[in-house]
mmCIF file of C-alpha atoms in Angstrom:
data_model
loop_
_atom_site.group_PDB
_atom_site.id
_atom_site.type_symbol
_atom_site.label_atom_id
_atom_site.label_comp_id
_atom_site.label_asym_id
_atom_site.label_seq_id
_atom_site.Cartn_x
_atom_site.Cartn_y
_atom_site.Cartn_z
ATOM 1 C CA MET R 1 -10.110 -18.049 5.751
ATOM 2 C CA GLY R 2 -11.621 -21.378 4.714
ATOM 3 C CA TRP R 3 -15.117 -20.220 5.612
ATOM 4 C CA TYR R 4 -14.778 -17.208 3.312
ATOM 5 C CA LYS R 5 -13.623 -19.163 0.274
ATOM 6 C CA THR R 6 -16.068 -22.008 0.852
ATOM 7 C CA PHE R 7 -19.248 -20.187 1.762
ATOM 8 C CA VAL R 8 -18.926 -16.458 1.080
ATOM 9 C CA LEU R 9 -16.883 -16.058 -2.106
ATOM 10 C CA PRO R 10 -19.107 -18.286 -4.300
ATOM 11 C CA VAL R 11 -22.045 -16.050 -3.389
ATOM 12 C CA VAL R 12 -20.190 -12.731 -3.469
ATOM 13 C CA ARG R 13 -18.948 -13.278 -7.024
ATOM 14 C CA TRP R 14 -22.535 -12.991 -8.286
ATOM 15 C CA ILE R 15 -23.160 -9.723 -6.444
ATOM 16 C CA ASP R 16 -22.247 -6.331 -7.905
ATOM 17 C CA PRO R 17 -18.729 -5.560 -6.601
ATOM 18 C CA GLU R 18 -19.591 -2.196 -5.105
ATOM 19 C CA CYS R 19 -22.694 -3.625 -3.459
ATOM 20 C CA ALA R 20 -20.612 -6.490 -2.043
ATOM 21 C CA HIS R 21 -18.142 -3.973 -0.667
ATOM 22 C CA GLY R 22 -20.959 -2.118 1.063
ATOM 23 C CA MET R 23 -22.182 -5.388 2.572
ATOM 24 C CA ALA R 24 -18.694 -6.101 3.894
ATOM 25 C CA LEU R 25 -18.525 -2.701 5.603
ATOM 26 C CA TRP R 26 -21.970 -3.298 7.126
ATOM 27 C CA ALA R 27 -20.929 -6.713 8.452
ATOM 28 C CA LEU R 28 -17.742 -5.267 9.947
ATOM 29 C CA LYS R 29 -19.635 -2.417 11.624
ATOM 30 C CA HIS R 30 -22.006 -4.923 13.215
ATOM 31 C CA ASN R 31 -19.270 -7.304 14.402
ATOM 32 C CA LEU R 32 -20.452 -10.090 12.087
ATOM 33 C CA VAL R 33 -17.013 -10.857 10.657
ATOM 34 C CA PRO R 34 -15.073 -13.432 12.702
ATOM 35 C CA LYS R 35 -11.771 -12.237 14.154
ATOM 36 C CA PRO R 36 -8.807 -14.491 13.324
ATOM 37 C CA ASP R 37 -7.212 -16.289 16.260
ATOM 38 C CA GLY R 38 -4.216 -14.376 17.558
ATOM 39 C CA ALA R 39 -4.875 -11.329 15.396
ATOM 40 C CA ARG R 40 -4.090 -8.926 18.235
ATOM 41 C CA ASP R 41 -1.295 -10.959 19.815
ATOM 42 C CA ALA R 42 2.128 -9.328 20.009
ATOM 43 C CA THR R 43 4.794 -10.733 17.681
ATOM 44 C CA PRO R 44 8.159 -9.119 18.492
ATOM 45 C CA VAL R 45 9.758 -10.094 15.169
ATOM 46 C CA LEU R 46 7.069 -8.158 13.298
ATOM 47 C CA GLU R 47 7.042 -5.046 15.489
ATOM 48 C CA CYS R 48 8.644 -2.040 13.853
ATOM 49 C CA GLU R 49 9.108 1.706 14.224
ATOM 50 C CA VAL R 50 8.727 3.859 11.123
ATOM 51 C CA PHE R 51 8.658 7.675 10.860
ATOM 52 C CA GLY R 52 8.429 7.882 14.632
ATOM 53 C CA ARG R 53 5.420 5.592 14.954
ATOM 54 C CA LYS R 54 5.385 2.109 16.510
ATOM 55 C CA PHE R 55 3.594 -0.546 14.446
ATOM 56 C CA ALA R 56 2.457 -3.886 15.840
ATOM 57 C CA ASN R 57 3.254 -5.414 12.456
ATOM 58 C CA PRO R 58 4.107 -4.088 8.973
ATOM 59 C CA ILE R 59 0.960 -5.279 7.160
ATOM 60 C CA GLY R 60 -1.444 -2.411 6.504
ATOM 61 C CA LEU R 61 -4.816 -1.882 4.875
ATOM 62 C CA ALA R 62 -4.437 0.393 1.862
ATOM 63 C CA ALA R 63 -6.685 3.377 1.179
ATOM 64 C CA GLY R 64 -9.854 2.644 -0.772
ATOM 65 C CA PHE R 65 -11.391 -0.053 1.392
ATOM 66 C CA ASP R 66 -12.528 2.227 4.215
ATOM 67 C CA LYS R 67 -12.912 5.529 2.404
ATOM 68 C CA ASN R 68 -15.049 7.160 5.070
ATOM 69 C CA ALA R 69 -13.441 5.880 8.287
ATOM 70 C CA GLU R 70 -16.357 3.602 9.121
ATOM 71 C CA VAL R 71 -14.466 0.490 10.271
ATOM 72 C CA PRO R 72 -10.800 1.263 11.085
ATOM 73 C CA ASN R 73 -10.847 -0.482 14.463
ATOM 74 C CA ALA R 74 -12.677 -3.503 13.057
ATOM 75 C CA MET R 75 -9.941 -3.926 10.452
ATOM 76 C CA LEU R 76 -7.235 -3.620 13.113
ATOM 77 C CA ASP R 77 -9.021 -6.535 14.809
ATOM 78 C CA GLN R 78 -8.505 -8.547 11.611
ATOM 79 C CA GLY R 79 -4.759 -8.461 12.209
ATOM 80 C CA PHE R 80 -3.661 -5.388 10.296
ATOM 81 C CA GLY R 81 -0.840 -3.410 11.851
ATOM 82 C CA PHE R 82 -2.273 -0.156 10.548
ATOM 83 C CA VAL R 83 -5.169 1.111 8.449
ATOM 84 C CA GLU R 84 -5.379 3.967 5.980
ATOM 85 C CA ILE R 85 -8.726 5.643 5.394
ATOM 86 C CA GLY R 86 -9.691 7.676 2.333
ATOM 87 C CA SER R 87 -9.127 9.102 -0.085
ATOM 88 C CA VAL R 88 -10.996 12.003 1.516
ATOM 89 C CA THR R 89 -11.727 15.268 -0.295
ATOM 90 C CA PRO R 90 -12.682 18.568 1.369
ATOM 91 C CA GLU R 91 -16.248 18.463 0.013
ATOM 92 C CA PRO R 92 -18.400 15.332 -0.355
ATOM 93 C CA GLN R 93 -18.599 13.933 -3.862
ATOM 94 C CA SER R 94 -20.370 11.010 -5.467
ATOM 95 C CA GLY R 95 -17.526 9.942 -7.723
ATOM 96 C CA ASN R 96 -17.767 8.578 -11.244
ATOM 97 C CA ARG R 97 -20.773 6.885 -12.789
ATOM 98 C CA LYS R 98 -21.483 3.244 -12.010
ATOM 99 C CA PRO R 99 -20.415 0.585 -12.753
ATOM 100 C CA ARG R 100 -16.978 1.652 -11.594
ATOM 101 C CA LEU R 101 -15.577 -1.423 -9.853
ATOM 102 C CA ILE R 102 -14.777 -4.519 -11.923
ATOM 103 C CA ARG R 103 -13.463 -7.880 -10.788
ATOM 104 C CA LEU R 104 -11.041 -9.705 -13.078
ATOM 105 C CA TYR R 105 -11.586 -13.209 -11.718
ATOM 106 C CA SER R 106 -9.171 -15.016 -14.022
ATOM 107 C CA ASP R 107 -6.375 -12.703 -12.899
ATOM 108 C CA ARG R 108 -7.493 -12.267 -9.266
ATOM 109 C CA ALA R 109 -7.313 -8.547 -10.036
ATOM 110 C CA VAL R 110 -9.556 -5.475 -9.836
ATOM 111 C CA ILE R 111 -10.128 -2.427 -12.018
ATOM 112 C CA ASN R 112 -11.605 0.635 -10.347
ATOM 113 C CA ARG R 113 -12.618 4.055 -11.600
ATOM 114 C CA MET R 114 -14.309 5.232 -8.422
ATOM 115 C CA GLY R 115 -13.330 8.902 -8.669
ATOM 116 C CA PHE R 116 -12.761 9.754 -4.998
ATOM 117 C CA ASN R 117 -16.339 9.068 -3.895
ATOM 118 C CA ASN R 118 -16.486 9.960 -0.205
ATOM 119 C CA ASP R 119 -18.455 11.755 2.503
ATOM 120 C CA GLY R 120 -16.138 14.763 2.697
ATOM 121 C CA SER R 121 -13.624 15.808 5.324
ATOM 122 C CA ALA R 122 -16.118 17.268 7.823
ATOM 123 C CA VAL R 123 -18.087 14.022 8.161
ATOM 124 C CA VAL R 124 -14.957 11.878 8.242
ATOM 125 C CA ALA R 125 -13.379 14.161 10.855
ATOM 126 C CA THR R 126 -16.437 13.716 13.065
ATOM 127 C CA ARG R 127 -16.144 9.922 12.819
ATOM 128 C CA LEU R 128 -12.454 10.040 13.664
ATOM 129 C CA ARG R 129 -13.058 12.349 16.613
ATOM 130 C CA LYS R 130 -15.556 9.854 18.068
ATOM 131 C CA ARG R 131 -13.382 6.827 17.348
ATOM 132 C CA ALA R 132 -11.717 4.982 20.216
ATOM 133 C CA ARG R 133 -8.162 5.785 19.224
ATOM 134 C CA ARG R 134 -5.872 2.762 19.082
ATOM 135 C CA GLY R 135 -3.455 1.312 16.604
ATOM 136 C CA ILE R 136 -2.033 3.341 13.730
ATOM 137 C CA LEU R 137 -4.383 5.203 11.385
ATOM 138 C CA GLY R 138 -3.378 7.090 8.262
ATOM 139 C CA ALA R 139 -5.566 9.597 6.431
ATOM 140 C CA ASN R 140 -5.273 9.657 2.629
ATOM 141 C CA LEU R 141 -6.085 13.077 1.152
ATOM 142 C CA GLY R 142 -7.358 13.928 -2.325
ATOM 143 C CA LYS R 143 -8.783 16.917 -4.144
ATOM 144 C CA ASN R 144 -12.312 17.494 -5.369
ATOM 145 C CA LYS R 145 -12.815 16.797 -9.060
ATOM 146 C CA TYR R 146 -13.597 20.377 -10.085
ATOM 147 C CA ALA R 147 -11.510 22.177 -7.465
ATOM 148 C CA ALA R 148 -10.108 25.444 -8.806
ATOM 149 C CA ASP R 149 -7.099 25.264 -6.471
ATOM 150 C CA ALA R 150 -5.690 21.793 -5.858
ATOM 151 C CA VAL R 151 -3.129 23.066 -3.358
ATOM 152 C CA ASP R 152 -5.847 24.632 -1.229
ATOM 153 C CA ASP R 153 -7.848 21.373 -1.271
ATOM 154 C CA TYR R 154 -4.967 19.373 0.147
ATOM 155 C CA ALA R 155 -4.243 22.034 2.765
ATOM 156 C CA ARG R 156 -7.922 21.947 3.791
ATOM 157 C CA GLY R 157 -7.680 18.181 4.146
ATOM 158 C CA VAL R 158 -4.669 18.509 6.416
ATOM 159 C CA ARG R 159 -6.429 21.045 8.616
ATOM 160 C CA ALA R 160 -9.568 18.892 8.870
ATOM 161 C CA LEU R 161 -8.025 15.473 9.514
ATOM 162 C CA GLY R 162 -4.455 16.030 10.654
ATOM 163 C CA ARG R 163 -5.169 16.065 14.384
ATOM 164 C CA TYR R 164 -6.931 12.677 14.206
ATOM 165 C CA ALA R 165 -4.362 10.812 12.108
ATOM 166 C CA ASP R 166 -1.049 9.160 12.886
ATOM 167 C CA TYR R 167 0.163 10.065 9.401
ATOM 168 C CA LEU R 168 -1.172 11.951 6.383
ATOM 169 C CA VAL R 169 -0.942 10.922 2.725
ATOM 170 C CA VAL R 170 -0.886 13.312 -0.224
ATOM 171 C CA ASN R 171 -2.458 11.254 -3.001
ATOM 172 C CA VAL R 172 -1.559 12.688 -6.410
ATOM 173 C CA SER R 173 -1.524 9.356 -8.202
ATOM 174 C CA SER R 174 -5.095 8.153 -8.721
ATOM 175 C CA PRO R 175 -5.828 7.756 -12.444
ATOM 176 C CA ASN R 176 -9.531 8.481 -11.944
ATOM 177 C CA THR R 177 -9.480 12.231 -11.229
ATOM 178 C CA PRO R 178 -8.698 14.364 -14.304
ATOM 179 C CA GLY R 179 -5.376 16.184 -14.068
ATOM 180 C CA LEU R 180 -4.428 14.698 -10.697
ATOM 181 C CA ARG R 181 -1.313 12.858 -11.867
ATOM 182 C CA ALA R 182 0.005 16.053 -13.430
ATOM 183 C CA LEU R 183 0.690 17.175 -9.862
ATOM 184 C CA GLN R 184 3.558 14.652 -9.782
ATOM 185 C CA GLY R 185 5.655 16.986 -11.969
ATOM 186 C CA ARG R 186 8.636 18.522 -10.204
ATOM 187 C CA GLU R 187 7.474 22.143 -9.903
ATOM 188 C CA PRO R 188 3.785 21.535 -9.098
ATOM 189 C CA LEU R 189 4.736 18.775 -6.667
ATOM 190 C CA ALA R 190 7.210 20.996 -4.820
ATOM 191 C CA ALA R 191 4.612 23.766 -4.536
ATOM 192 C CA LEU R 192 1.929 21.356 -3.343
ATOM 193 C CA LEU R 193 4.046 19.598 -0.743
ATOM 194 C CA SER R 194 5.451 22.879 0.570
ATOM 195 C CA ALA R 195 1.910 24.132 1.183
ATOM 196 C CA VAL R 196 0.909 20.846 2.812
ATOM 197 C CA LEU R 197 3.873 21.027 5.179
ATOM 198 C CA VAL R 198 2.934 24.576 6.186
ATOM 199 C CA ALA R 199 -0.648 23.465 6.861
ATOM 200 C CA ARG R 200 0.631 20.444 8.812
ATOM 201 C CA ASP R 201 2.889 22.601 10.974
ATOM 202 C CA GLU R 202 -0.054 24.857 11.800
ATOM 203 C CA ALA R 203 -2.812 22.278 12.317
ATOM 204 C CA ALA R 204 -1.076 19.052 13.308
ATOM 205 C CA PRO R 205 2.581 19.612 14.281
ATOM 206 C CA GLY R 206 4.700 16.508 14.101
ATOM 207 C CA VAL R 207 2.269 14.369 12.115
ATOM 208 C CA PRO R 208 4.245 12.644 9.313
ATOM 209 C CA VAL R 209 3.415 13.569 5.719
ATOM 210 C CA LEU R 210 3.738 10.880 3.040
ATOM 211 C CA LEU R 211 3.479 11.085 -0.747
ATOM 212 C CA LYS R 212 1.647 8.384 -2.750
ATOM 213 C CA VAL R 213 2.888 7.970 -6.321
ATOM 214 C CA ALA R 214 1.820 6.109 -9.436
ATOM 215 C CA PRO R 215 3.619 3.100 -10.926
ATOM 216 C CA ASP R 216 3.358 4.614 -14.417
ATOM 217 C CA LEU R 217 6.340 6.965 -14.142
ATOM 218 C CA THR R 218 9.234 7.664 -16.486
ATOM 219 C CA GLU R 219 12.793 7.545 -15.192
ATOM 220 C CA ASP R 220 12.873 11.355 -15.247
ATOM 221 C CA ASP R 221 9.602 11.471 -13.292
ATOM 222 C CA LYS R 222 11.033 9.233 -10.592
ATOM 223 C CA ALA R 223 14.236 11.240 -10.341
ATOM 224 C CA ASP R 224 12.296 14.512 -10.040
ATOM 225 C CA ILE R 225 9.944 13.130 -7.392
ATOM 226 C CA ALA R 226 12.815 11.709 -5.359
ATOM 227 C CA ALA R 227 14.631 15.049 -5.516
ATOM 228 C CA VAL R 228 11.577 16.935 -4.241
ATOM 229 C CA VAL R 229 10.972 14.404 -1.448
ATOM 230 C CA LEU R 230 14.576 14.651 -0.268
ATOM 231 C CA ASP R 231 14.741 18.436 -0.589
ATOM 232 C CA LEU R 232 11.557 19.011 1.425
ATOM 233 C CA LYS R 233 12.314 16.193 3.872
ATOM 234 C CA ILE R 234 8.995 14.440 3.297
ATOM 235 C CA ASP R 235 8.537 11.758 5.957
ATOM 236 C CA GLY R 236 7.813 8.861 3.625
ATOM 237 C CA MET R 237 6.402 7.580 0.345
ATOM 238 C CA ILE R 238 3.753 5.052 -0.658
ATOM 239 C CA VAL R 239 4.696 3.118 -3.809
ATOM 240 C CA SER R 240 2.423 2.645 -5.650
ATOM 241 C CA ASN R 241 -1.137 3.399 -6.689
ATOM 242 C CA THR R 242 -3.062 1.472 -9.355
ATOM 243 C CA THR R 243 -1.789 1.331 -12.937
ATOM 244 C CA ILE R 244 -3.354 2.468 -16.187
ATOM 245 C CA ASP R 245 -1.159 -0.069 -17.969
ATOM 246 C CA ARG R 246 -2.429 -3.533 -18.864
ATOM 247 C CA PRO R 247 0.489 -5.958 -18.450
ATOM 248 C CA VAL R 248 0.913 -8.747 -20.959
ATOM 249 C CA GLY R 249 -0.652 -11.977 -19.759
ATOM 250 C CA LEU R 250 -4.015 -10.761 -18.462
ATOM 251 C CA ASN R 251 -6.700 -13.386 -19.131
ATOM 252 C CA SER R 252 -9.932 -11.684 -18.104
ATOM 253 C CA TYR R 253 -12.350 -10.462 -20.734
ATOM 254 C CA GLU R 254 -12.914 -7.233 -18.780
ATOM 255 C CA GLN R 255 -9.242 -6.212 -18.881
ATOM 256 C CA GLY R 256 -10.003 -3.440 -21.377
ATOM 257 C CA GLU R 257 -12.238 -1.555 -18.936
ATOM 258 C CA ALA R 258 -11.051 1.963 -18.097
ATOM 259 C CA GLY R 259 -9.591 2.652 -14.661
ATOM 260 C CA GLY R 260 -6.733 1.664 -12.408
ATOM 261 C CA LEU R 261 -5.653 -1.975 -12.299
ATOM 262 C CA SER R 262 -4.664 -3.572 -8.985
ATOM 263 C CA GLY R 263 -3.950 -7.072 -7.757
ATOM 264 C CA PRO R 264 -1.279 -9.660 -8.712
ATOM 265 C CA PRO R 265 -0.564 -8.170 -12.191
ATOM 266 C CA LEU R 266 0.677 -5.042 -10.398
ATOM 267 C CA MET R 267 3.103 -6.892 -8.121
ATOM 268 C CA ALA R 268 6.172 -6.927 -10.380
ATOM 269 C CA PRO R 269 5.930 -3.409 -11.843
ATOM 270 C CA SER R 270 5.090 -1.773 -8.509
ATOM 271 C CA THR R 271 7.978 -3.573 -6.798
ATOM 272 C CA LYS R 272 10.317 -2.384 -9.542
ATOM 273 C CA VAL R 273 9.239 1.230 -8.914
ATOM 274 C CA LEU R 274 9.599 0.664 -5.168
ATOM 275 C CA ALA R 275 13.183 -0.504 -5.643
ATOM 276 C CA ASP R 276 13.886 2.465 -7.906
ATOM 277 C CA PHE R 277 12.782 4.908 -5.215
ATOM 278 C CA TYR R 278 14.795 3.065 -2.576
ATOM 279 C CA LEU R 279 17.868 3.551 -4.739
ATOM 280 C CA LEU R 280 17.062 7.149 -5.690
ATOM 281 C CA THR R 281 16.545 8.139 -2.051
ATOM 282 C CA LYS R 282 19.509 6.004 -0.915
ATOM 283 C CA GLY R 283 17.354 4.364 1.714
ATOM 284 C CA GLN R 284 16.876 7.653 3.559
ATOM 285 C CA VAL R 285 13.084 7.852 3.098
ATOM 286 C CA PRO R 286 10.776 5.225 4.639
ATOM 287 C CA LEU R 287 8.740 3.506 1.921
ATOM 288 C CA ILE R 288 5.417 1.703 2.079
ATOM 289 C CA GLY R 289 5.169 -0.958 -0.615
ATOM 290 C CA VAL R 290 1.731 -1.595 -2.084
ATOM 291 C CA GLY R 291 0.539 -3.295 -5.233
ATOM 292 C CA GLY R 292 -0.241 -6.968 -5.819
ATOM 293 C CA VAL R 293 0.432 -8.271 -2.302
ATOM 294 C CA THR R 294 -1.470 -11.526 -1.694
ATOM 295 C CA SER R 295 0.911 -13.551 0.482
ATOM 296 C CA GLY R 296 3.738 -13.447 2.971
ATOM 297 C CA LYS R 297 6.116 -14.087 0.089
ATOM 298 C CA ASP R 298 4.879 -10.937 -1.682
ATOM 299 C CA ALA R 299 5.180 -8.858 1.493
ATOM 300 C CA TYR R 300 8.711 -10.173 2.068
ATOM 301 C CA GLU R 301 9.667 -9.281 -1.501
ATOM 302 C CA LYS R 302 8.521 -5.698 -0.953
ATOM 303 C CA ILE R 303 10.512 -5.489 2.283
ATOM 304 C CA LEU R 304 13.705 -6.841 0.723
ATOM 305 C CA ASN R 305 13.306 -4.274 -2.059
ATOM 306 C CA GLY R 306 13.148 -1.363 0.378
ATOM 307 C CA ALA R 307 9.680 -1.253 1.961
ATOM 308 C CA SER R 308 9.548 -0.585 5.690
ATOM 309 C CA LEU R 309 5.815 -1.309 5.647
ATOM 310 C CA VAL R 310 3.466 -3.086 3.224
ATOM 311 C CA GLN R 311 -0.183 -2.513 2.296
ATOM 312 C CA LEU R 312 -2.883 -4.507 0.503
ATOM 313 C CA TYR R 313 -6.528 -4.155 -0.466
ATOM 314 C CA SER R 314 -7.543 -5.958 -3.683
ATOM 315 C CA ALA R 315 -6.503 -9.356 -2.319
ATOM 316 C CA LEU R 316 -9.287 -9.106 0.270
ATOM 317 C CA VAL R 317 -11.827 -9.504 -2.553
ATOM 318 C CA TYR R 318 -10.580 -13.017 -3.252
ATOM 319 C CA HIS R 319 -9.184 -14.151 0.098
ATOM 320 C CA GLY R 320 -11.297 -12.431 2.744
ATOM 321 C CA PRO R 321 -10.397 -10.116 5.629
ATOM 322 C CA GLY R 322 -8.471 -12.790 7.534
ATOM 323 C CA LEU R 323 -5.720 -12.647 4.925
ATOM 324 C CA ALA R 324 -3.697 -10.188 7.014
ATOM 325 C CA GLN R 325 -3.226 -12.772 9.745
ATOM 326 C CA GLU R 326 -2.099 -15.411 7.248
ATOM 327 C CA ILE R 327 0.445 -13.017 5.743
ATOM 328 C CA LYS R 328 1.813 -12.102 9.160
ATOM 329 C CA GLU R 329 2.374 -15.735 10.090
ATOM 330 C CA ASP R 330 4.081 -16.501 6.785
ATOM 331 C CA LEU R 331 6.220 -13.367 6.938
ATOM 332 C CA GLU R 332 7.383 -14.172 10.465
ATOM 333 C CA LYS R 333 8.460 -17.631 9.306
ATOM 334 C CA ARG R 334 10.388 -16.240 6.339
ATOM 335 C CA LEU R 335 12.189 -13.647 8.451
ATOM 336 C CA ARG R 336 13.260 -16.236 11.019
ATOM 337 C CA GLN R 337 14.394 -18.763 8.424
ATOM 338 C CA ASP R 338 16.566 -16.143 6.740
ATOM 339 C CA GLY R 339 18.178 -15.089 10.005
ATOM 340 C CA PHE R 340 16.480 -11.719 10.499
ATOM 341 C CA ALA R 341 15.575 -10.726 14.055
ATOM 342 C CA SER R 342 13.086 -8.079 12.899
ATOM 343 C CA VAL R 343 11.394 -6.563 9.886
ATOM 344 C CA GLY R 344 13.730 -3.591 10.083
ATOM 345 C CA ASP R 345 16.748 -5.864 9.689
ATOM 346 C CA ALA R 346 15.404 -7.092 6.338
ATOM 347 C CA VAL R 347 14.433 -3.732 4.803
ATOM 348 C CA GLY R 348 16.458 -3.157 1.652
ATOM 349 C CA ALA R 349 18.465 -6.367 1.985
ATOM 350 C CA ALA R 350 18.351 -6.740 -1.807
ATOM 351 C CA PHE R 351 20.633 -3.683 -1.891
ATOM 352 C CA PRO R 352 23.376 -4.349 0.673
ATOM 353 C CA GLU R 353 25.517 -1.517 -0.684
ATOM 354 C CA ILE R 354 22.835 0.900 0.593
ATOM 355 C CA SER R 355 21.195 -0.925 3.483
ATOM 356 C CA GLY R 356 24.230 -2.725 4.864
ATOM 357 C CA LYS R 357 21.996 -5.791 5.217
ATOM 358 C CA HIS R 358 22.118 -9.154 3.503
ATOM 359 C CA ALA R 359 19.550 -11.798 2.708
ATOM 360 C CA ALA R 360 20.218 -15.307 1.463
ATOM 361 C CA ILE R 361 22.261 -15.103 -1.738
ATOM 362 C CA ASP R 362 19.535 -16.769 -3.785
ATOM 363 C CA GLU R 363 17.155 -13.979 -2.765
ATOM 364 C CA VAL R 364 19.403 -11.020 -3.485
ATOM 365 C CA VAL R 365 18.369 -10.432 -7.059
ATOM 366 C CA LYS R 366 18.284 -6.669 -7.282
ATOM 367 C CA ALA R 367 15.924 -4.535 -9.331
ATOM 368 C CA THR R 368 18.975 -3.229 -11.176
ATOM 369 C CA GLY R 369 20.529 -6.644 -11.798
ATOM 370 C CA ILE R 370 22.065 -9.566 -9.975
ATOM 371 C CA SER R 371 24.113 -8.774 -6.869
ATOM 372 C CA SER R 372 27.851 -8.304 -7.055
ATOM 373 C CA ASP R 373 28.411 -11.484 -5.030
ATOM 374 C CA ILE R 374 26.499 -13.492 -7.600
ATOM 375 C CA GLU R 375 28.260 -11.773 -10.462
ATOM 376 C CA ALA R 376 31.550 -12.680 -8.794
ATOM 377 C CA GLY R 377 30.619 -16.326 -9.128
ATOM 378 C CA GLN R 378 29.732 -17.207 -5.544
ATOM 379 C CA ASN R 379 26.336 -18.473 -6.640
ATOM 380 C CA THR R 380 25.105 -19.076 -10.140
ATOM 381 C CA ASP R 381 21.844 -20.854 -9.410
ATOM 382 C CA VAL R 382 19.678 -17.714 -9.375
ATOM 383 C CA THR R 383 16.837 -17.626 -11.859
ATOM 384 C CA PRO R 384 15.225 -14.177 -11.536
ATOM 385 C CA ASP R 385 11.653 -13.521 -12.563
ATOM 386 C CA ILE R 386 11.575 -11.285 -15.631
ATOM 387 C CA THR R 387 8.571 -9.217 -16.570
ATOM 388 C CA PRO R 388 8.088 -7.034 -19.668
ATOM 389 C CA ASP R 389 9.793 -3.651 -19.279
ATOM 390 C CA ALA R 390 10.931 -4.539 -15.780
ATOM 391 C CA SER R 391 14.215 -5.683 -14.284
ATOM 392 C CA PRO R 392 14.472 -8.729 -12.012
ATOM 393 C CA VAL R 393 12.883 -8.393 -8.601
ATOM 394 C CA VAL R 394 13.354 -10.453 -5.473
ATOM 395 C CA LYS R 395 11.356 -13.669 -5.375
ATOM 396 C CA PRO R 396 11.966 -15.138 -1.898
ATOM 397 C CA ASP R 397 11.801 -18.848 -1.254
ATOM 398 C CA VAL R 398 11.102 -19.979 2.279
ATOM 399 C CA GLY R 399 13.610 -22.797 2.170
ATOM 400 C CA GLU R 400 16.739 -20.654 1.970
ATOM 401 C CA LYS R 401 18.805 -19.817 5.033
ATOM 402 C CA ALA R 402 20.540 -16.468 5.295
ATOM 403 C CA PRO R 403 23.660 -15.555 7.223
ATOM 404 C CA ASN R 404 22.823 -13.584 10.318
ATOM 405 C CA THR R 405 24.708 -10.452 9.319
ATOM 406 C CA PRO R 406 24.853 -7.791 12.034
ATOM 407 C CA LYS R 407 22.984 -4.599 11.263
ATOM 408 C CA GLN R 408 25.291 -1.778 10.272
ATOM 409 C CA ASP R 409 24.800 1.800 11.382
#
């Protein structure tokens, strides 16, 4: 990691962001990016099983970095437990006009308005067919910008990529395709997901289907989405995509640029939405937490708030590809120090009334308020982080020691 920050980042910051991204993909394809020590070593504490798939660790690469499935295995070699390619649309498309990727250096954040630029499902399917299959790979599906029938586009994506993926993602939450987020409404979402499940059963039986949602949802939106997910028995959810909001406190001049914001400013609001969906689904639906993750502390916070797995992407711009290994090492330390034998034992520990799990009292600050134990006066030293329009979220501190509470069935 030191080599990236010392030698690469000072140069990269003067290069157009999209050009720099292309250079990174080229370097990865040609094995020019050093592999972190121990990146592929087994770590039993971090191993987990989610929606019937075994993950070497819970830290994943979010969609957007490897849109066209060019370097999935190279990113697994960087220490990621799984990679998600895409978003992929049935037909190739060039996306929105450039510039469409903006770095917010002062905030360590990114704004993108890419517009689902990709090579199309046929080309991506060919790459996946030729790939040496190892690790866990997810395929993120989108619709073409001017598609007359969105439902048909997603079904086509399932039929093209389903057989090559370990899970499929229905992405209806990007802010950069006109009308896409309208598909999150209860009736259109139910119709879309029903069609996707039919296509999955025909083309790729047994492959899990996940739904990726936006962070910019009303309470009614979240309740409707959760109801549809539970009714149709969707295998999991990814929470969340980029935000069209601009949280108070941004310092970068470019913050007013159009597009979806990602990076640290998204951490608190996306974790709040994650916790909301954990509560709404009563812990019955596996969740992948994404948005603002830059450290093991951030990943641990997502897990305590209900995430079975965690993803990142924007942080790579500022920390380099070896970040996944650093997060894994930090996360392992935090789990052990709080008495958890595995990632699964910590999932949802901020909500013991649902999960039956407990973290250190000082870390159980729920998204809906302080835990009942704290309210009862057992500990009054908690100082939750408060963000505008958001309830407290878990902010773990490595130094705390948790009781080793047995997992409840």
